[in-house]
């Protein structure tokens, strides 16, 4: 059986699929040529990331196709319900990149409490002439250990964030309307294990008590955190959004950074990607990355092997 990985797939996935007896094709076929290519080559499985669209035209015209796989989470580029109605398997790898996003949250957190994002901008410019001044500017950092982290949305990524936070000696304040309690298992390199039961709490209690707040919810149609919610938070709070652009209202966040209510923010996601608002990009208290939360080599490997495992069990 032939699998076309049209947006690429990690070597781990190719190896696992080939070991299971599949032929893997990694050509990138242009969208308008896909139907003909799939039919000419008798493709059984079509794997995509976010670039290739799998709409009704492909589903209706390609009778050899039995499975559509998305390496990653969001399936906006696939007509999922329609494909399933037509009897196709549609799979994704929702958990493969959770730990990568969680590490990026902590990269922002560690960076922001010691001003690394700003220091990295200014040292190359002024490090040789204003060293003492910069040293003074960045000399009032704070530590994460012993602080309270608010995690809003206690799903896959939220729980991975909790693991790192617990290991770092932080108290976890979690809120999730669909989860009352969760067990967080910490696995150490030498085989030791520790388990924590975390009971979720009211969102107001997270806002009132957390020193840092990170959001890990799906986009809600409108911001989850706006001016009203920010005003309930502690002064000098740090906010992180690595969920979806606009889960924290960008304009209210900028105002709160300017007034000093929010001390720093970390953003991996932006309203209007891939052209974020220039005011956001120019705000120096924001640590920012261009939506790379899931983008680690390890996550790509896990995506490859997870897809291969599911394909083998569904098609063999
Ligand atoms: P998940 O479905 O495992 O968890 C989401 C959690 O949010 C669920 O437990 C749900 O009950 C909870 N939730 C829903 N509405 C809520 C609300 N109003 N208040 C509090 N909790 C609420 O999803 P996940 O895999 O943890 O992903 C979380 C978010 O991260 C998604 O928005 C996803 O798009 C985003 N994400 C970003 C990147 C990146 O590159 N930065 C990568 C992957 C996922």
CSV table of C-alpha atoms and ligand atoms in Angstrom, one decimal:
chain,number,residue,atom,x,y,z
A,1,UNK,CA,0.0,0.0,0.0
A,2,UNK,CA,1.2,3.5,-0.8
A,3,UNK,CA,1.3,6.4,1.5
A,4,UNK,CA,1.8,9.9,0.1
A,5,UNK,CA,3.3,12.3,2.8
A,6,UNK,CA,2.6,15.4,0.8
A,7,UNK,CA,3.9,18.0,3.4
A,8,UNK,CA,6.8,15.8,4.5
A,9,UNK,CA,7.2,13.4,7.4
A,10,UNK,CA,10.1,12.7,9.8
A,11,UNK,CA,12.5,9.9,9.0
A,12,UNK,CA,11.2,8.0,12.1
A,13,UNK,CA,7.7,7.8,10.5
A,14,UNK,CA,9.1,6.7,7.1
A,15,UNK,CA,11.2,4.0,8.8
A,16,UNK,CA,8.2,2.7,10.9
A,17,UNK,CA,5.9,2.7,7.9
A,18,UNK,CA,8.4,1.0,5.6
A,19,UNK,CA,9.1,-1.6,8.3
A,20,UNK,CA,5.3,-2.3,8.4
A,21,UNK,CA,5.4,-2.9,4.6
A,22,UNK,CA,4.1,0.4,3.3
A,23,UNK,CA,5.6,2.3,0.4
A,24,UNK,CA,6.1,6.0,1.5
A,25,UNK,CA,6.2,8.7,-1.1
A,26,UNK,CA,7.5,12.1,0.0
A,27,UNK,CA,7.0,14.1,-3.2
A,28,UNK,CA,5.2,17.4,-2.7
A,29,UNK,CA,2.4,17.4,-5.2
A,30,UNK,CA,0.8,20.7,-6.1
A,31,UNK,CA,-2.7,21.1,-4.7
A,32,UNK,CA,-4.3,21.2,-8.2
A,33,UNK,CA,-2.5,18.0,-9.3
A,34,UNK,CA,-3.3,16.0,-6.2
A,35,UNK,CA,-6.4,14.2,-7.5
A,36,UNK,CA,-4.7,13.0,-10.6
A,37,UNK,CA,-1.6,12.0,-8.7
A,38,UNK,CA,-3.5,10.0,-6.1
A,39,UNK,CA,-5.5,8.2,-8.8
A,40,UNK,CA,-2.5,7.5,-11.1
A,41,UNK,CA,-0.5,6.1,-8.3
A,42,UNK,CA,-3.2,4.3,-6.4
A,43,UNK,CA,-2.5,6.1,-3.1
A,44,UNK,CA,-4.1,4.6,0.0
A,45,UNK,CA,-3.1,7.0,2.6
A,46,UNK,CA,-2.6,10.8,2.3
A,47,UNK,CA,-0.6,12.5,5.1
A,48,UNK,CA,-0.6,16.3,5.4
A,49,UNK,CA,0.5,19.0,7.8
A,50,UNK,CA,-1.1,22.4,7.4
A,51,UNK,CA,-0.2,23.2,3.8
A,52,UNK,CA,-2.2,20.6,1.8
A,53,UNK,CA,-6.0,21.0,1.8
A,54,UNK,CA,-8.0,17.8,1.8
A,55,UNK,CA,-11.5,19.0,0.7
A,56,UNK,CA,-14.5,17.2,-0.8
A,57,UNK,CA,-13.1,17.2,-4.3
A,58,UNK,CA,-10.2,14.9,-3.3
A,59,UNK,CA,-12.5,12.8,-1.1
A,60,UNK,CA,-15.0,12.3,-3.9
A,61,UNK,CA,-12.6,11.8,-6.7
A,62,UNK,CA,-10.0,9.4,-5.2
A,63,UNK,CA,-11.6,6.0,-4.6
A,64,UNK,CA,-8.2,4.4,-3.7
A,65,UNK,CA,-7.9,6.7,-0.6
A,66,UNK,CA,-8.7,5.0,2.7
A,67,UNK,CA,-7.0,7.3,5.2
A,68,UNK,CA,-6.2,10.9,5.7
A,69,UNK,CA,-3.6,11.7,8.4
A,70,UNK,CA,-2.7,15.1,9.8
A,71,UNK,CA,0.7,15.4,11.5
A,72,UNK,CA,-0.1,17.7,14.3
A,73,UNK,CA,-3.3,18.9,15.9
A,74,UNK,CA,-5.6,21.3,14.0
A,75,UNK,CA,-7.6,19.7,11.1
A,76,UNK,CA,-9.0,22.9,9.6
A,77,UNK,CA,-7.4,22.0,6.3
A,78,UNK,CA,-9.4,18.7,6.1
A,79,UNK,CA,-13.1,18.1,5.6
A,80,UNK,CA,-13.1,15.7,8.5
A,81,UNK,CA,-16.8,15.0,8.9
A,82,UNK,CA,-17.4,14.6,5.2
A,83,UNK,CA,-14.4,12.2,4.9
A,84,UNK,CA,-15.6,10.1,7.8
A,85,UNK,CA,-19.2,10.0,6.4
A,86,UNK,CA,-17.6,8.6,3.2
A,87,UNK,CA,-15.9,5.9,5.3
A,88,UNK,CA,-12.4,7.2,5.3
A,89,UNK,CA,-10.2,7.1,8.4
A,90,UNK,CA,-9.1,10.5,9.5
A,91,UNK,CA,-6.3,10.7,12.1
A,92,UNK,CA,-4.1,13.2,13.8
A,93,UNK,CA,-1.5,13.3,16.5
A,94,UNK,CA,-2.9,15.6,19.2
A,95,UNK,CA,-0.4,14.7,22.0
A,96,UNK,CA,2.8,14.5,20.0
A,97,UNK,CA,3.8,18.2,20.5
A,98,UNK,CA,2.3,18.9,24.0
A,99,UNK,CA,5.7,18.7,25.8
A,100,UNK,CA,7.3,20.9,23.1
A,101,UNK,CA,4.8,23.7,23.7
A,102,UNK,CA,5.2,23.3,27.5
A,103,UNK,CA,8.9,23.7,27.2
A,104,UNK,CA,8.5,26.9,25.1
A,105,UNK,CA,6.2,28.3,27.8
A,106,UNK,CA,9.0,27.8,30.3
A,107,UNK,CA,11.6,29.2,27.8
A,108,UNK,CA,9.5,32.4,27.8
A,109,UNK,CA,9.0,32.3,31.5
A,110,UNK,CA,12.7,31.9,32.4
A,111,UNK,CA,13.6,34.5,29.8
A,112,UNK,CA,11.1,37.0,31.0
A,113,UNK,CA,11.8,36.9,34.7
A,114,UNK,CA,15.5,37.7,33.9
A,115,UNK,CA,14.8,40.0,31.0
A,116,UNK,CA,16.7,37.8,28.5
A,117,UNK,CA,14.5,38.8,25.6
A,118,UNK,CA,15.4,42.5,26.1
A,119,UNK,CA,19.0,41.9,27.1
A,120,UNK,CA,19.5,39.8,23.9
A,121,UNK,CA,18.3,42.8,21.9
A,122,UNK,CA,20.4,45.4,23.7
A,123,UNK,CA,23.7,43.7,24.4
A,124,UNK,CA,24.8,43.5,20.8
A,125,UNK,CA,23.9,47.2,20.4
A,126,UNK,CA,25.2,48.7,23.7
A,127,UNK,CA,27.0,46.0,25.6
A,128,UNK,CA,30.4,47.5,25.1
A,129,UNK,CA,29.5,51.1,25.9
A,130,UNK,CA,26.6,50.9,28.4
A,131,UNK,CA,27.4,47.6,30.2
A,132,UNK,CA,26.9,49.0,33.7
A,133,UNK,CA,23.6,50.6,32.8
A,134,UNK,CA,22.3,47.4,31.2
A,135,UNK,CA,23.5,45.5,34.3
A,136,UNK,CA,21.4,47.8,36.4
A,137,UNK,CA,18.4,47.6,34.1
A,138,UNK,CA,18.3,43.8,34.2
A,139,UNK,CA,19.4,43.4,37.8
A,140,UNK,CA,16.0,43.1,39.4
A,141,UNK,CA,15.0,39.7,38.1
A,142,UNK,CA,12.8,37.3,40.0
A,143,UNK,CA,12.9,33.5,40.5
A,144,UNK,CA,10.3,31.0,39.4
A,145,UNK,CA,10.9,28.7,42.3
A,146,UNK,CA,8.2,29.1,45.0
A,147,UNK,CA,5.9,31.1,42.8
A,148,UNK,CA,2.4,30.2,41.8
A,149,UNK,CA,1.6,29.5,38.1
A,150,UNK,CA,-2.0,29.7,36.9
A,151,UNK,CA,-2.7,27.2,34.1
A,152,UNK,CA,-6.0,27.9,32.3
A,153,UNK,CA,-7.0,24.9,30.3
A,154,UNK,CA,-5.8,21.7,31.9
A,155,UNK,CA,-5.7,19.4,28.9
A,156,UNK,CA,-2.7,17.9,27.2
A,157,UNK,CA,-0.5,21.0,27.1
A,158,UNK,CA,-1.7,22.4,30.4
A,159,UNK,CA,-0.7,19.2,32.2
A,160,UNK,CA,2.7,19.2,30.5
A,161,UNK,CA,3.2,22.7,31.7
A,162,UNK,CA,2.2,21.5,35.2
A,163,UNK,CA,4.9,18.8,35.1
A,164,UNK,CA,7.7,21.3,34.4
A,165,UNK,CA,6.3,23.7,37.0
A,166,UNK,CA,6.2,21.1,39.7
A,167,UNK,CA,9.7,20.1,38.9
A,168,UNK,CA,10.7,23.7,39.2
A,169,UNK,CA,9.2,24.0,42.7
A,170,UNK,CA,6.2,26.0,41.7
A,171,UNK,CA,2.6,25.7,43.0
A,172,UNK,CA,0.1,24.9,40.3
A,173,UNK,CA,-3.2,26.7,40.2
A,174,UNK,CA,-5.2,25.1,37.4
A,175,UNK,CA,-8.6,26.0,36.0
A,176,UNK,CA,-10.6,23.9,33.5
A,177,UNK,CA,-14.4,23.7,33.5
A,178,UNK,CA,-14.3,20.2,32.0
A,179,UNK,CA,-11.7,18.7,34.4
A,180,UNK,CA,-12.1,18.5,38.2
A,181,UNK,CA,-8.9,16.7,39.1
A,182,UNK,CA,-5.9,15.4,37.3
A,183,UNK,CA,-2.9,13.2,38.3
A,184,UNK,CA,0.4,14.6,37.1
A,185,UNK,CA,3.1,12.0,36.9
A,186,UNK,CA,6.7,13.1,37.0
A,187,UNK,CA,9.1,10.6,35.6
A,188,UNK,CA,12.8,11.2,36.4
A,189,UNK,CA,15.8,10.1,34.3
A,190,UNK,CA,16.7,7.4,36.8
A,191,UNK,CA,13.3,5.7,36.9
A,192,UNK,CA,12.0,7.4,40.0
A,193,UNK,CA,8.4,8.7,39.8
A,194,UNK,CA,6.3,11.1,41.7
A,195,UNK,CA,2.6,11.7,41.3
A,196,UNK,CA,0.6,14.9,42.2
A,197,UNK,CA,-3.1,15.1,42.3
A,198,UNK,CA,-4.1,18.6,41.2
A,199,UNK,CA,-7.7,19.8,41.8
A,200,UNK,CA,-8.8,22.5,39.5
A,201,UNK,CA,-10.1,25.7,41.0
A,202,UNK,CA,-12.4,28.6,40.1
A,203,UNK,CA,-11.0,30.9,37.4
A,204,UNK,CA,-11.3,33.9,39.7
A,205,UNK,CA,-9.0,32.2,42.2
A,206,UNK,CA,-6.4,31.7,39.5
A,207,UNK,CA,-6.6,35.3,38.5
A,208,UNK,CA,-6.4,36.6,42.1
A,209,UNK,CA,-3.5,34.4,43.3
A,210,UNK,CA,-1.2,33.4,40.4
A,211,UNK,CA,2.1,35.2,39.8
A,212,UNK,CA,2.2,33.9,36.2
A,213,UNK,CA,-0.7,32.8,34.1
A,214,UNK,CA,-0.5,30.7,30.9
A,215,UNK,CA,-3.5,29.8,28.7
A,216,UNK,CA,-3.9,26.4,27.0
A,217,UNK,CA,-7.5,26.5,25.7
A,218,UNK,CA,-8.9,26.3,22.2
A,219,UNK,CA,-9.9,29.7,20.7
A,220,UNK,CA,-13.2,30.6,22.2
A,221,UNK,CA,-14.5,32.9,19.5
A,222,UNK,CA,-13.6,35.9,21.7
A,223,UNK,CA,-10.8,36.6,24.1
A,224,UNK,CA,-10.8,34.6,27.3
A,225,UNK,CA,-8.7,37.3,29.0
A,226,UNK,CA,-9.5,40.9,28.5
A,227,UNK,CA,-9.2,44.1,30.6
A,228,UNK,CA,-11.8,42.9,33.2
A,229,UNK,CA,-9.9,39.7,33.9
A,230,UNK,CA,-6.5,41.4,33.9
A,231,UNK,CA,-7.7,43.8,36.5
A,232,UNK,CA,-8.6,40.9,38.8
A,233,UNK,CA,-4.9,39.7,38.6
A,234,UNK,CA,-2.0,40.4,41.0
A,235,UNK,CA,0.0,43.5,40.1
A,236,UNK,CA,3.2,42.6,38.1
A,237,UNK,CA,1.7,39.4,36.9
A,238,UNK,CA,3.4,37.7,33.9
A,239,UNK,CA,1.1,36.3,31.1
A,240,UNK,CA,1.8,33.7,28.4
A,241,UNK,CA,-0.2,32.9,25.3
A,242,UNK,CA,1.0,29.9,23.4
A,243,UNK,CA,-2.6,28.7,22.5
A,244,UNK,CA,-4.1,30.8,19.8
A,245,UNK,CA,-3.8,34.5,18.8
A,246,UNK,CA,-6.4,36.6,20.7
A,247,UNK,CA,-7.1,34.2,23.6
A,248,UNK,CA,-5.6,37.1,25.6
A,249,UNK,CA,-6.9,40.3,24.1
A,250,UNK,CA,-3.8,41.9,22.5
A,251,UNK,CA,-4.9,45.5,22.8
A,252,UNK,CA,-5.8,45.1,26.5
A,253,UNK,CA,-2.6,43.3,27.1
A,254,UNK,CA,-0.6,46.2,25.6
A,255,UNK,CA,-2.5,48.7,27.8
A,256,UNK,CA,-1.8,46.6,30.9
A,257,UNK,CA,1.9,46.3,30.0
A,258,UNK,CA,2.1,50.1,29.5
A,259,UNK,CA,0.3,50.8,32.8
A,260,UNK,CA,2.6,48.3,34.6
A,261,UNK,CA,-0.3,46.1,35.8
A,262,UNK,CA,1.2,43.2,33.8
A,263,UNK,CA,5.0,43.1,34.1
A,264,UNK,CA,5.8,41.0,31.2
A,265,UNK,CA,4.2,38.7,28.6
A,266,UNK,CA,5.3,35.9,26.4
A,267,UNK,CA,3.5,35.3,23.1
A,268,UNK,CA,4.0,32.5,20.6
A,269,UNK,CA,0.7,33.2,18.8
A,270,UNK,CA,-0.7,36.4,17.5
A,271,UNK,CA,-3.9,37.9,16.1
A,272,UNK,CA,-3.8,38.1,12.3
A,273,UNK,CA,-0.9,35.7,11.8
A,274,UNK,CA,1.3,35.8,9.7
A,275,UNK,CA,1.2,39.6,9.9
A,276,UNK,CA,0.9,40.4,13.6
A,277,UNK,CA,0.1,43.9,14.8
A,278,UNK,CA,3.3,46.1,14.7
A,279,UNK,CA,2.5,47.6,18.1
A,280,UNK,CA,2.7,44.1,19.6
A,281,UNK,CA,6.0,43.4,17.8
A,282,UNK,CA,7.5,46.7,19.0
A,283,UNK,CA,6.6,46.3,22.7
A,284,UNK,CA,9.8,45.6,24.5
A,285,UNK,CA,8.2,43.8,27.5
A,286,UNK,CA,7.0,41.0,25.3
A,287,UNK,CA,9.1,37.9,24.8
A,288,UNK,CA,7.9,36.6,21.4
A,289,UNK,CA,8.3,33.7,19.0
A,290,UNK,CA,6.6,33.1,15.6
A,291,UNK,CA,4.3,30.2,16.5
A,292,UNK,CA,7.0,27.6,17.0
A,293,UNK,CA,5.5,25.9,20.1
A,294,UNK,CA,5.1,22.5,18.5
A,295,UNK,CA,8.1,22.8,16.3
A,296,UNK,CA,10.8,20.7,17.8
A,297,UNK,CA,12.7,17.8,16.1
A,298,UNK,CA,11.6,15.5,18.8
A,299,UNK,CA,7.9,16.4,18.2
A,300,UNK,CA,8.3,15.7,14.5
A,301,UNK,CA,9.7,12.3,15.3
A,302,UNK,CA,6.9,11.6,17.7
A,303,UNK,CA,4.4,12.7,15.0
A,304,UNK,CA,6.0,10.4,12.5
A,305,UNK,CA,5.9,7.4,14.8
A,306,UNK,CA,2.4,8.1,16.1
A,307,UNK,CA,1.0,8.4,12.5
A,308,UNK,CA,2.8,5.2,11.5
A,309,UNK,CA,1.4,3.2,14.5
A,310,UNK,CA,-2.1,4.4,13.8
A,311,UNK,CA,-1.8,3.7,10.1
A,312,UNK,CA,-0.5,0.2,10.7
A,313,UNK,CA,-3.3,-0.6,13.1
A,314,UNK,CA,-6.0,0.8,10.8
A,315,UNK,CA,-4.9,-0.4,7.4
A,316,UNK,CA,-3.1,-3.7,8.0
B,1,LIG,P1,-6.6,20.0,24.8
B,1,LIG,O1,-7.9,19.8,24.1
B,1,LIG,O2,-5.9,18.7,25.3
B,1,LIG,O3,-6.9,20.9,26.1
B,1,LIG,C1,-7.6,22.0,26.1
B,1,LIG,C2,-8.3,22.1,27.4
B,1,LIG,O4,-9.0,23.4,27.5
B,1,LIG,C3,-9.4,21.1,27.7
B,1,LIG,O5,-9.1,20.3,28.8
B,1,LIG,C4,-10.7,21.9,27.8
B,1,LIG,O6,-11.5,21.3,28.8
B,1,LIG,C5,-10.1,23.2,28.3
B,1,LIG,N1,-11.0,24.3,28.1
B,1,LIG,C6,-11.9,24.5,27.1
B,1,LIG,N2,-12.5,25.7,27.3
B,1,LIG,C7,-12.0,26.2,28.4
B,1,LIG,C8,-12.3,27.4,29.1
B,1,LIG,N3,-13.2,28.3,28.7
B,1,LIG,N4,-11.6,27.7,30.3
B,1,LIG,C9,-10.7,26.8,30.7
B,1,LIG,N5,-10.4,25.6,30.1
B,1,LIG,C10,-11.1,25.4,28.9
B,1,LIG,O7,-5.8,20.9,23.9
B,1,LIG,P2,-4.2,21.0,23.9
B,1,LIG,O8,-3.5,20.0,23.1
B,1,LIG,O9,-3.7,21.2,25.3
B,1,LIG,O10,-4.0,22.5,23.2
B,1,LIG,C11,-4.4,23.7,23.8
B,1,LIG,C12,-4.2,24.9,22.9
B,1,LIG,O11,-2.9,24.9,22.4
B,1,LIG,C13,-5.1,24.8,21.6
B,1,LIG,O12,-5.6,26.1,21.4
B,1,LIG,C14,-4.1,24.6,20.5
B,1,LIG,O13,-4.5,25.2,19.3
B,1,LIG,C15,-2.9,25.3,21.0
B,1,LIG,N6,-1.6,24.8,20.5
B,1,LIG,C16,-0.7,25.6,20.2
B,1,LIG,C17,0.5,25.2,19.6
B,1,LIG,C18,1.7,26.2,19.3
B,1,LIG,O14,2.4,25.9,18.4
B,1,LIG,N7,1.8,27.2,20.1
B,1,LIG,C19,0.7,23.8,19.4
B,1,LIG,C20,-0.3,22.9,19.7
B,1,LIG,C21,-1.5,23.4,20.2
